[in-house]
Short mmCIF file of C-alpha atoms and ligand atoms in Angstrom, two decimals:
data_model
loop_
_atom_site.label_atom_id
_atom_site.label_comp_id
_atom_site.label_asym_id
_atom_site.label_seq_id
_atom_site.Cartn_x
_atom_site.Cartn_y
_atom_site.Cartn_z
CA MET A 1 27.46 -4.97 -6.56
CA GLU A 2 27.01 -4.61 -10.30
CA LEU A 3 23.51 -4.54 -11.74
CA ALA A 4 23.29 -6.75 -14.85
CA VAL A 5 20.84 -5.53 -17.47
CA ASN A 6 19.42 -8.09 -19.89
CA MET A 7 17.12 -6.25 -22.24
CA VAL A 8 14.39 -8.23 -23.98
CA GLU A 9 12.45 -7.55 -27.16
CA LYS A 10 9.30 -5.56 -26.56
CA ARG A 11 6.59 -8.12 -25.85
CA GLY A 12 3.79 -6.53 -23.92
CA GLN A 13 1.47 -3.89 -25.31
CA MET A 14 0.49 -0.81 -23.33
CA VAL A 15 -3.23 -1.01 -22.67
CA ALA A 16 -5.64 1.90 -23.33
CA GLU A 17 -5.51 4.05 -20.19
CA ASP A 18 -9.22 3.80 -19.41
CA GLN A 19 -8.99 -0.03 -19.57
CA LEU A 20 -6.05 -0.49 -17.20
CA GLY A 21 -7.79 -1.60 -14.04
CA PHE A 22 -5.45 -2.41 -11.16
CA GLY A 23 -2.61 -4.94 -11.12
CA LYS A 24 -3.63 -6.85 -14.23
CA HIS A 25 -0.92 -5.89 -16.72
CA PHE A 26 2.84 -6.14 -16.27
CA THR A 27 5.75 -4.51 -18.05
CA ASP A 28 8.44 -6.37 -20.06
CA HIS A 29 11.21 -6.33 -17.42
CA MET A 30 11.63 -6.99 -13.73
CA PHE A 31 14.39 -6.68 -11.16
CA VAL A 32 15.62 -9.85 -9.42
CA MET A 33 18.24 -10.46 -6.73
CA ASP A 34 19.15 -13.60 -4.75
CA TYR A 35 20.20 -14.16 -1.17
CA SER A 36 22.17 -16.94 0.45
CA ARG A 37 23.81 -17.06 3.88
CA GLU A 38 27.27 -17.36 2.27
CA LYS A 39 26.96 -14.59 -0.32
CA GLY A 40 24.37 -12.26 1.17
CA TRP A 41 22.26 -10.44 -1.43
CA HIS A 42 23.88 -11.05 -4.80
CA SER A 43 23.38 -11.31 -8.57
CA PRO A 44 21.13 -8.26 -8.98
CA ARG A 45 19.73 -8.15 -12.48
CA ILE A 46 17.11 -6.66 -14.73
CA ALA A 47 15.60 -9.47 -16.77
CA ALA A 48 12.49 -10.42 -18.72
CA TYR A 49 9.25 -10.44 -16.73
CA ASP A 50 8.56 -14.15 -17.00
CA GLU A 51 7.78 -17.36 -15.20
CA PHE A 52 10.62 -18.58 -13.00
CA ALA A 53 11.61 -21.91 -11.55
CA CYS A 54 11.64 -22.83 -7.89
CA PHE A 55 11.02 -26.06 -6.00
CA PRO A 56 7.52 -27.02 -4.92
CA ALA A 57 9.14 -27.45 -1.51
CA ALA A 58 10.16 -23.73 -1.45
CA MET A 59 9.36 -22.59 2.06
CA VAL A 60 7.26 -19.60 1.05
CA PHE A 61 4.50 -21.93 -0.20
CA HIS A 62 4.26 -23.81 3.07
CA TYR A 63 4.93 -21.29 5.82
CA GLY A 64 4.38 -17.92 4.20
CA GLN A 65 7.73 -16.29 4.92
CA ALA A 66 7.35 -13.32 2.59
CA ILE A 67 7.03 -9.52 2.56
CA PHE A 68 6.06 -6.93 -0.03
CA GLU A 69 5.81 -3.24 -0.76
CA GLY A 70 3.61 -1.04 -2.95
CA ILE A 71 5.09 2.14 -4.44
CA LYS A 72 4.03 4.35 -7.36
CA ALA A 73 5.77 6.14 -10.24
CA PHE A 74 4.12 8.99 -12.15
CA ARG A 75 4.46 10.86 -15.40
CA THR A 76 4.43 14.55 -14.49
CA GLU A 77 2.93 17.47 -16.38
CA ASP A 78 6.39 18.91 -16.93
CA LYS A 79 7.48 15.70 -18.68
CA ARG A 80 9.42 13.78 -16.09
CA ILE A 81 9.05 10.32 -14.59
CA VAL A 82 9.11 10.40 -10.78
CA ILE A 83 8.76 7.93 -7.92
CA PHE A 84 7.04 9.00 -4.68
CA ARG A 85 9.04 8.64 -1.42
CA THR A 86 11.13 5.70 -2.70
CA LYS A 87 13.45 5.31 0.26
CA ASP A 88 10.74 5.78 2.87
CA TYR A 89 8.94 2.77 1.39
CA LEU A 90 12.15 0.73 1.14
CA ASN A 91 12.99 1.49 4.77
CA ARG A 92 9.58 0.12 5.73
CA PHE A 93 10.41 -2.95 3.60
CA ASN A 94 13.35 -3.54 5.96
CA ARG A 95 11.11 -3.11 9.01
CA SER A 96 8.78 -5.77 7.61
CA ALA A 97 11.87 -7.92 6.93
CA ASP A 98 12.74 -7.74 10.64
CA ALA A 99 9.31 -9.01 11.62
CA LEU A 100 9.65 -12.07 9.35
CA CYS A 101 13.39 -12.77 10.00
CA ILE A 102 14.22 -11.85 6.40
CA PRO A 103 17.68 -10.29 5.78
CA HIS A 104 17.78 -6.52 5.18
CA ILE A 105 18.29 -5.08 1.74
CA ASP A 106 20.66 -2.21 0.95
CA VAL A 107 18.08 0.57 0.51
CA ASP A 108 20.34 2.84 -1.58
CA PHE A 109 21.27 0.05 -3.96
CA VAL A 110 17.70 -1.17 -4.42
CA ALA A 111 16.44 2.42 -4.86
CA ASP A 112 19.01 3.00 -7.62
CA SER A 113 18.18 -0.30 -9.31
CA LEU A 114 14.49 0.53 -9.12
CA LYS A 115 15.10 3.88 -10.80
CA LYS A 116 16.99 2.11 -13.60
CA LEU A 117 14.17 -0.38 -14.03
CA VAL A 118 11.50 2.34 -14.16
CA GLY A 119 13.69 4.32 -16.60
CA ILE A 120 13.84 1.30 -18.92
CA GLU A 121 10.05 0.90 -18.67
CA LYS A 122 9.22 4.62 -18.94
CA ASP A 123 6.87 4.07 -21.89
CA TRP A 124 4.68 2.00 -19.55
CA VAL A 125 4.02 4.91 -17.19
CA PRO A 126 0.51 6.10 -18.04
CA THR A 127 -0.39 9.77 -18.39
CA SER A 128 -3.87 10.60 -17.13
CA VAL A 129 -4.69 11.63 -13.55
CA GLY A 130 -5.59 8.59 -11.46
CA THR A 131 -3.20 6.34 -13.37
CA ALA A 132 0.36 5.42 -12.37
CA LEU A 133 3.00 2.75 -12.67
CA TYR A 134 2.53 0.56 -9.61
CA ILE A 135 5.78 -0.88 -8.25
CA ARG A 136 5.62 -4.17 -6.37
CA PRO A 137 8.83 -5.26 -4.61
CA PHE A 138 8.57 -8.57 -2.75
CA ILE A 139 10.81 -11.12 -1.07
CA ILE A 140 10.09 -14.85 -0.78
CA ALA A 141 11.79 -17.64 1.17
CA THR A 142 13.12 -20.25 -1.28
CA ASP A 143 14.80 -23.01 0.77
CA PRO A 144 13.42 -26.35 -0.51
CA TYR A 145 12.44 -27.60 2.92
CA VAL A 146 9.19 -28.85 4.38
CA GLY A 147 9.73 -28.03 8.01
CA VAL A 148 9.43 -24.82 9.96
CA LYS A 149 12.54 -22.66 10.34
CA VAL A 150 13.90 -19.38 9.04
CA SER A 151 14.93 -19.85 5.39
CA ASP A 152 18.59 -19.50 4.37
CA THR A 153 17.81 -18.42 0.81
CA TYR A 154 15.53 -15.72 -0.62
CA LYS A 155 14.61 -14.00 -3.83
CA LEU A 156 13.74 -10.33 -4.18
CA PHE A 157 11.66 -9.31 -7.19
CA ILE A 158 10.42 -5.93 -8.33
CA ILE A 159 7.62 -6.10 -10.89
CA LEU A 160 5.82 -3.15 -12.47
CA SER A 161 2.17 -2.73 -13.40
CA PRO A 162 0.53 0.24 -15.15
CA VAL A 163 -2.65 0.92 -13.19
CA GLY A 164 -5.84 2.94 -13.32
CA ALA A 165 -7.97 3.89 -10.32
CA TYR A 166 -8.00 1.28 -7.54
CA TYR A 167 -11.75 1.17 -7.00
CA ALA A 168 -14.18 0.62 -9.83
CA ALA A 169 -16.07 3.60 -8.41
CA GLY A 170 -13.02 5.86 -9.01
CA PHE A 171 -12.70 8.79 -6.59
CA ASN A 172 -16.18 8.18 -5.25
CA PRO A 173 -17.29 7.23 -1.76
CA VAL A 174 -17.11 3.51 -0.91
CA LYS A 175 -19.25 1.34 1.36
CA ILE A 176 -17.37 -0.21 4.26
CA LYS A 177 -18.47 -2.82 6.76
CA VAL A 178 -17.25 -2.65 10.34
CA GLU A 179 -16.11 -6.23 10.97
CA ASP A 180 -17.32 -7.55 14.31
CA ARG A 181 -16.85 -11.29 13.78
CA TYR A 182 -13.42 -11.91 12.25
CA VAL A 183 -10.11 -10.36 13.29
CA ARG A 184 -6.98 -9.66 11.26
CA ALA A 185 -4.04 -9.01 13.57
CA VAL A 186 -3.26 -8.68 17.24
CA GLN A 187 -0.61 -6.74 19.16
CA GLY A 188 2.58 -8.78 19.19
CA GLY A 189 1.63 -10.35 15.85
CA LEU A 190 2.34 -9.35 12.26
CA GLY A 191 -0.06 -6.44 11.79
CA GLU A 192 2.79 -3.93 11.55
CA ALA A 193 4.49 -5.82 8.73
CA LYS A 194 3.49 -5.69 5.08
CA THR A 195 3.25 -9.43 4.63
CA PRO A 196 0.91 -11.80 2.78
CA ALA A 197 -0.02 -13.43 6.11
CA ASN A 198 -2.17 -10.42 7.01
CA TYR A 199 -4.06 -10.79 3.76
CA ALA A 200 -4.50 -14.53 4.25
CA ALA A 201 -6.07 -13.66 7.60
CA SER A 202 -8.46 -11.22 5.92
CA MET A 203 -9.76 -13.25 2.95
CA ARG A 204 -12.83 -14.76 4.60
CA ALA A 205 -14.10 -11.47 6.02
CA GLU A 206 -13.39 -9.53 2.80
CA TYR A 207 -15.13 -12.22 0.76
CA GLU A 208 -18.26 -12.17 2.88
CA ALA A 209 -18.32 -8.35 2.94
CA LYS A 210 -18.05 -8.22 -0.88
CA GLN A 211 -20.90 -10.71 -1.21
CA ASN A 212 -22.97 -8.23 0.77
CA GLY A 213 -22.06 -5.27 -1.43
CA TYR A 214 -19.26 -3.68 0.60
CA ALA A 215 -15.93 -2.62 -0.91
CA GLN A 216 -13.84 -3.61 2.13
CA VAL A 217 -14.07 -4.16 5.87
CA LEU A 218 -12.95 -1.92 8.72
CA TRP A 219 -11.12 -4.03 11.32
CA LEU A 220 -11.60 -3.62 15.03
CA ASP A 221 -8.96 -4.59 17.61
CA ALA A 222 -8.75 -8.34 18.11
CA VAL A 223 -9.05 -8.29 21.91
CA GLU A 224 -12.01 -6.06 22.77
CA ARG A 225 -13.53 -5.71 19.28
CA LYS A 226 -13.93 -2.06 20.10
CA TYR A 227 -11.04 0.09 18.89
CA ILE A 228 -10.67 0.93 15.24
CA GLU A 229 -7.64 -0.46 13.45
CA GLU A 230 -7.59 -0.03 9.65
CA VAL A 231 -9.38 -0.96 6.43
CA GLY A 232 -8.25 -3.93 4.31
CA THR A 233 -5.59 -2.10 2.31
CA MET A 234 -5.82 1.36 3.84
CA ASN A 235 -5.39 3.30 7.04
CA ILE A 236 -8.45 5.22 8.18
CA PHE A 237 -9.09 8.85 9.15
CA PHE A 238 -12.09 10.53 10.79
CA LYS A 239 -12.94 14.22 10.77
CA ILE A 240 -15.00 14.82 13.90
CA ASN A 241 -15.98 18.34 14.84
CA GLY A 242 -13.05 19.77 12.86
CA GLU A 243 -10.47 17.42 14.42
CA ILE A 244 -8.56 14.94 12.26
CA ILE A 245 -8.25 11.61 14.07
CA THR A 246 -6.51 8.40 13.02
CA PRO A 247 -5.79 5.29 15.11
CA GLU A 248 -2.34 5.36 16.70
CA LEU A 249 0.31 2.87 15.55
CA SER A 250 -0.65 0.31 18.15
CA GLY A 251 1.50 -2.54 16.89
CA SER A 252 -1.28 -4.30 15.01
CA ILE A 253 -1.74 -1.90 12.07
CA LEU A 254 0.47 -0.91 9.18
CA SER A 255 2.35 2.37 9.32
CA GLY A 256 1.06 3.59 5.96
CA MET A 257 3.15 5.96 3.89
CA THR A 258 0.00 7.74 2.72
CA ARG A 259 -1.09 7.98 6.38
CA ARG A 260 2.24 9.62 7.13
CA THR A 261 1.98 11.99 4.14
CA VAL A 262 -1.55 13.01 5.20
CA LEU A 263 -0.53 13.56 8.84
CA GLU A 264 2.41 15.70 7.71
CA LEU A 265 0.12 17.83 5.52
CA CYS A 266 -2.59 18.21 8.20
CA ARG A 267 -0.03 19.39 10.76
CA GLU A 268 1.49 21.78 8.26
CA TRP A 269 -1.96 23.22 7.62
CA GLY A 270 -2.32 23.85 11.37
CA LEU A 271 -5.27 21.48 11.82
CA LYS A 272 -5.90 19.73 15.10
CA THR A 273 -4.51 16.31 14.22
CA THR A 274 -4.54 13.40 16.64
CA GLU A 275 -3.17 9.85 16.58
CA ARG A 276 -4.94 7.95 19.34
CA ARG A 277 -7.20 5.04 20.20
CA ILE A 278 -10.67 5.64 18.84
CA SER A 279 -13.55 3.28 19.47
CA ILE A 280 -16.40 2.43 17.12
CA ASP A 281 -18.81 3.61 19.86
CA GLU A 282 -17.16 7.05 19.77
CA VAL A 283 -17.52 7.20 15.99
CA TYR A 284 -21.16 6.16 16.19
CA GLU A 285 -21.87 8.67 18.94
CA ALA A 286 -20.25 11.46 16.89
CA TYR A 287 -22.45 10.35 13.99
CA THR A 288 -25.66 10.49 16.01
CA LYS A 289 -24.71 13.99 17.20
CA GLY A 290 -24.07 15.12 13.63
CA GLN A 291 -20.36 15.63 14.32
CA LEU A 292 -18.92 12.94 12.07
CA GLU A 293 -18.00 15.18 9.15
CA GLU A 294 -15.83 12.93 7.00
CA VAL A 295 -14.32 9.46 6.91
CA PHE A 296 -11.65 8.44 4.42
CA GLY A 297 -9.05 5.75 3.85
CA THR A 298 -5.43 6.35 2.83
CA GLY A 299 -3.21 4.01 0.85
CA THR A 300 -0.81 4.08 -2.05
CA ALA A 301 -3.18 2.26 -4.37
CA ALA A 302 -6.27 4.45 -3.83
CA VAL A 303 -4.43 7.52 -2.41
CA ILE A 304 -7.49 8.96 -0.61
CA SER A 305 -10.70 6.96 -0.60
CA PRO A 306 -13.76 8.69 0.83
CA VAL A 307 -16.08 6.45 2.84
CA GLY A 308 -19.74 7.17 2.06
CA GLU A 309 -21.32 4.45 4.18
CA LEU A 310 -20.08 2.73 7.27
CA THR A 311 -22.18 -0.15 8.58
CA TRP A 312 -21.66 -1.39 12.14
CA LYS A 313 -23.98 -4.20 13.21
CA ASP A 314 -27.42 -2.84 12.31
CA HIS A 315 -26.37 0.80 12.31
CA LYS A 316 -25.82 2.33 8.89
CA MET A 317 -23.91 5.60 9.00
CA VAL A 318 -24.23 7.70 5.86
CA ILE A 319 -21.36 10.13 5.85
CA ASN A 320 -21.48 13.59 4.29
CA GLY A 321 -24.59 12.60 2.33
CA ASN A 322 -22.56 9.83 0.65
CA LYS A 323 -20.55 12.48 -1.18
CA THR A 324 -16.82 13.11 -1.33
CA GLY A 325 -15.98 15.50 1.49
CA GLU A 326 -14.25 18.82 0.93
CA PHE A 327 -11.33 17.85 3.11
CA ALA A 328 -10.77 14.45 1.43
CA GLN A 329 -10.88 16.27 -1.89
CA LYS A 330 -8.31 18.82 -0.75
CA LEU A 331 -5.97 16.07 0.45
CA PHE A 332 -6.42 14.13 -2.77
CA ASP A 333 -5.72 17.23 -4.86
CA THR A 334 -2.64 18.09 -2.80
CA VAL A 335 -1.07 14.62 -2.73
CA THR A 336 -1.76 13.91 -6.41
CA GLY A 337 -0.78 17.51 -7.27
CA ILE A 338 2.68 16.87 -5.82
CA GLN A 339 2.89 13.42 -7.44
CA TYR A 340 1.97 14.70 -10.92
CA GLY A 341 4.24 17.74 -10.62
CA LYS A 342 1.42 20.30 -10.59
CA LEU A 343 2.28 21.51 -7.10
CA GLU A 344 5.70 22.31 -5.76
CA ASP A 345 7.40 19.42 -3.94
CA LYS A 346 8.42 21.30 -0.80
CA HIS A 347 9.11 18.15 1.20
CA GLY A 348 11.49 16.39 -1.17
CA TRP A 349 9.00 13.52 -1.56
CA VAL A 350 9.46 13.09 -5.28
CA ASP A 351 12.48 11.25 -6.81
CA GLU A 352 13.20 11.96 -10.42
CA VAL A 353 13.87 8.90 -12.60
CA CYS A 354 14.38 10.77 -15.87
CA LYS A 355 13.30 13.70 -18.01
CA LEU A 356 11.34 12.83 -21.13
C1 LIG B 1 -0.11 -1.20 2.19
C2 LIG B 1 -1.10 -1.19 3.28
C3 LIG B 1 -1.70 -0.01 3.73
C4 LIG B 1 -1.47 1.34 3.10
O1 LIG B 1 -0.15 1.79 3.27
P1 LIG B 1 0.50 2.82 2.25
O2 LIG B 1 1.93 2.82 2.62
O3 LIG B 1 -0.14 4.14 2.46
O4 LIG B 1 0.27 2.29 0.89
C5 LIG B 1 -2.55 -0.08 4.82
N1 LIG B 1 -2.83 -1.26 5.40
C6 LIG B 1 -2.29 -2.42 5.00
C7 LIG B 1 -2.62 -3.68 5.70
C8 LIG B 1 -1.41 -2.43 3.92
O5 LIG B 1 -0.90 -3.59 3.50
#
């Protein structure tokens, strides 16, 4: 397949780095590719980031057959542009595709195209720590058909957005509500896939939690409302009595790349690190005994997000005096250190796009 490159005149303006926010500004170009049953994935191209035409009957609008990814590119101290764990994310994209009956992409081809796109948009990669170029690949079902079936046509887009810190609070502890009324996903459902459906299922709870001053909700399992699953856009970790614990991949939570990165680092550091079922009662009991040392979320957008307050029913747990824990800080410094080229990349996590 040949990637067509249609360069456009510079249109957008890079925003001052302290004004970026998250996901509000987009670069001049995007990557697009089409799929049909006859041709497979075809017509890959880099084109202007712009509106595009599709039928109001396009299946994605009616039945939600869609998947997405979230990846980041960085400008390093030694003047390179790099992408973090590109192919690991794109392999997960294919696992999500399986769950939604969407045809696989060729990971090597899309990774190469993505590098070309980021290379073209290198001036949009911000510089300061906490900022990055957020990469959003997504696939939508485009058959014009109002009826439920697996679509025969799709479009893959990759759009790019220069971003600042994910939370308004920056790298500061957030307030999280343990959700005991609504549920997000159930084993056998779509929780393992990165798909808009999971976010549709979470809107009501997230909205109500925000109204009450929380940043996000912590989901419990949908059957017993007892075992901890994950936060809205992040996996969750607990440090209890020196042990690092995160819920196992039960089938209803996302296998986060940041989760995986953190687990790999913790094991390398020789810490007791456990993936298992953990109940909210166990967390609360550890808290009452003074053993709940740290709680933090992991996700590409926020990297590491310390949790300062966790509210479950009428119990408010204030963690580590509502301050960023030492361990969360160390993880943040290590992961971002590797991403920004300040620490050696011993794991081969960083893919170079270009030297500047
Ligand atoms: C993307 C996402 C995460 C975080 O995964 P990362 O790969 O670390 O970015 C966690 N939970 C859900 C539901 C997600 O969509």
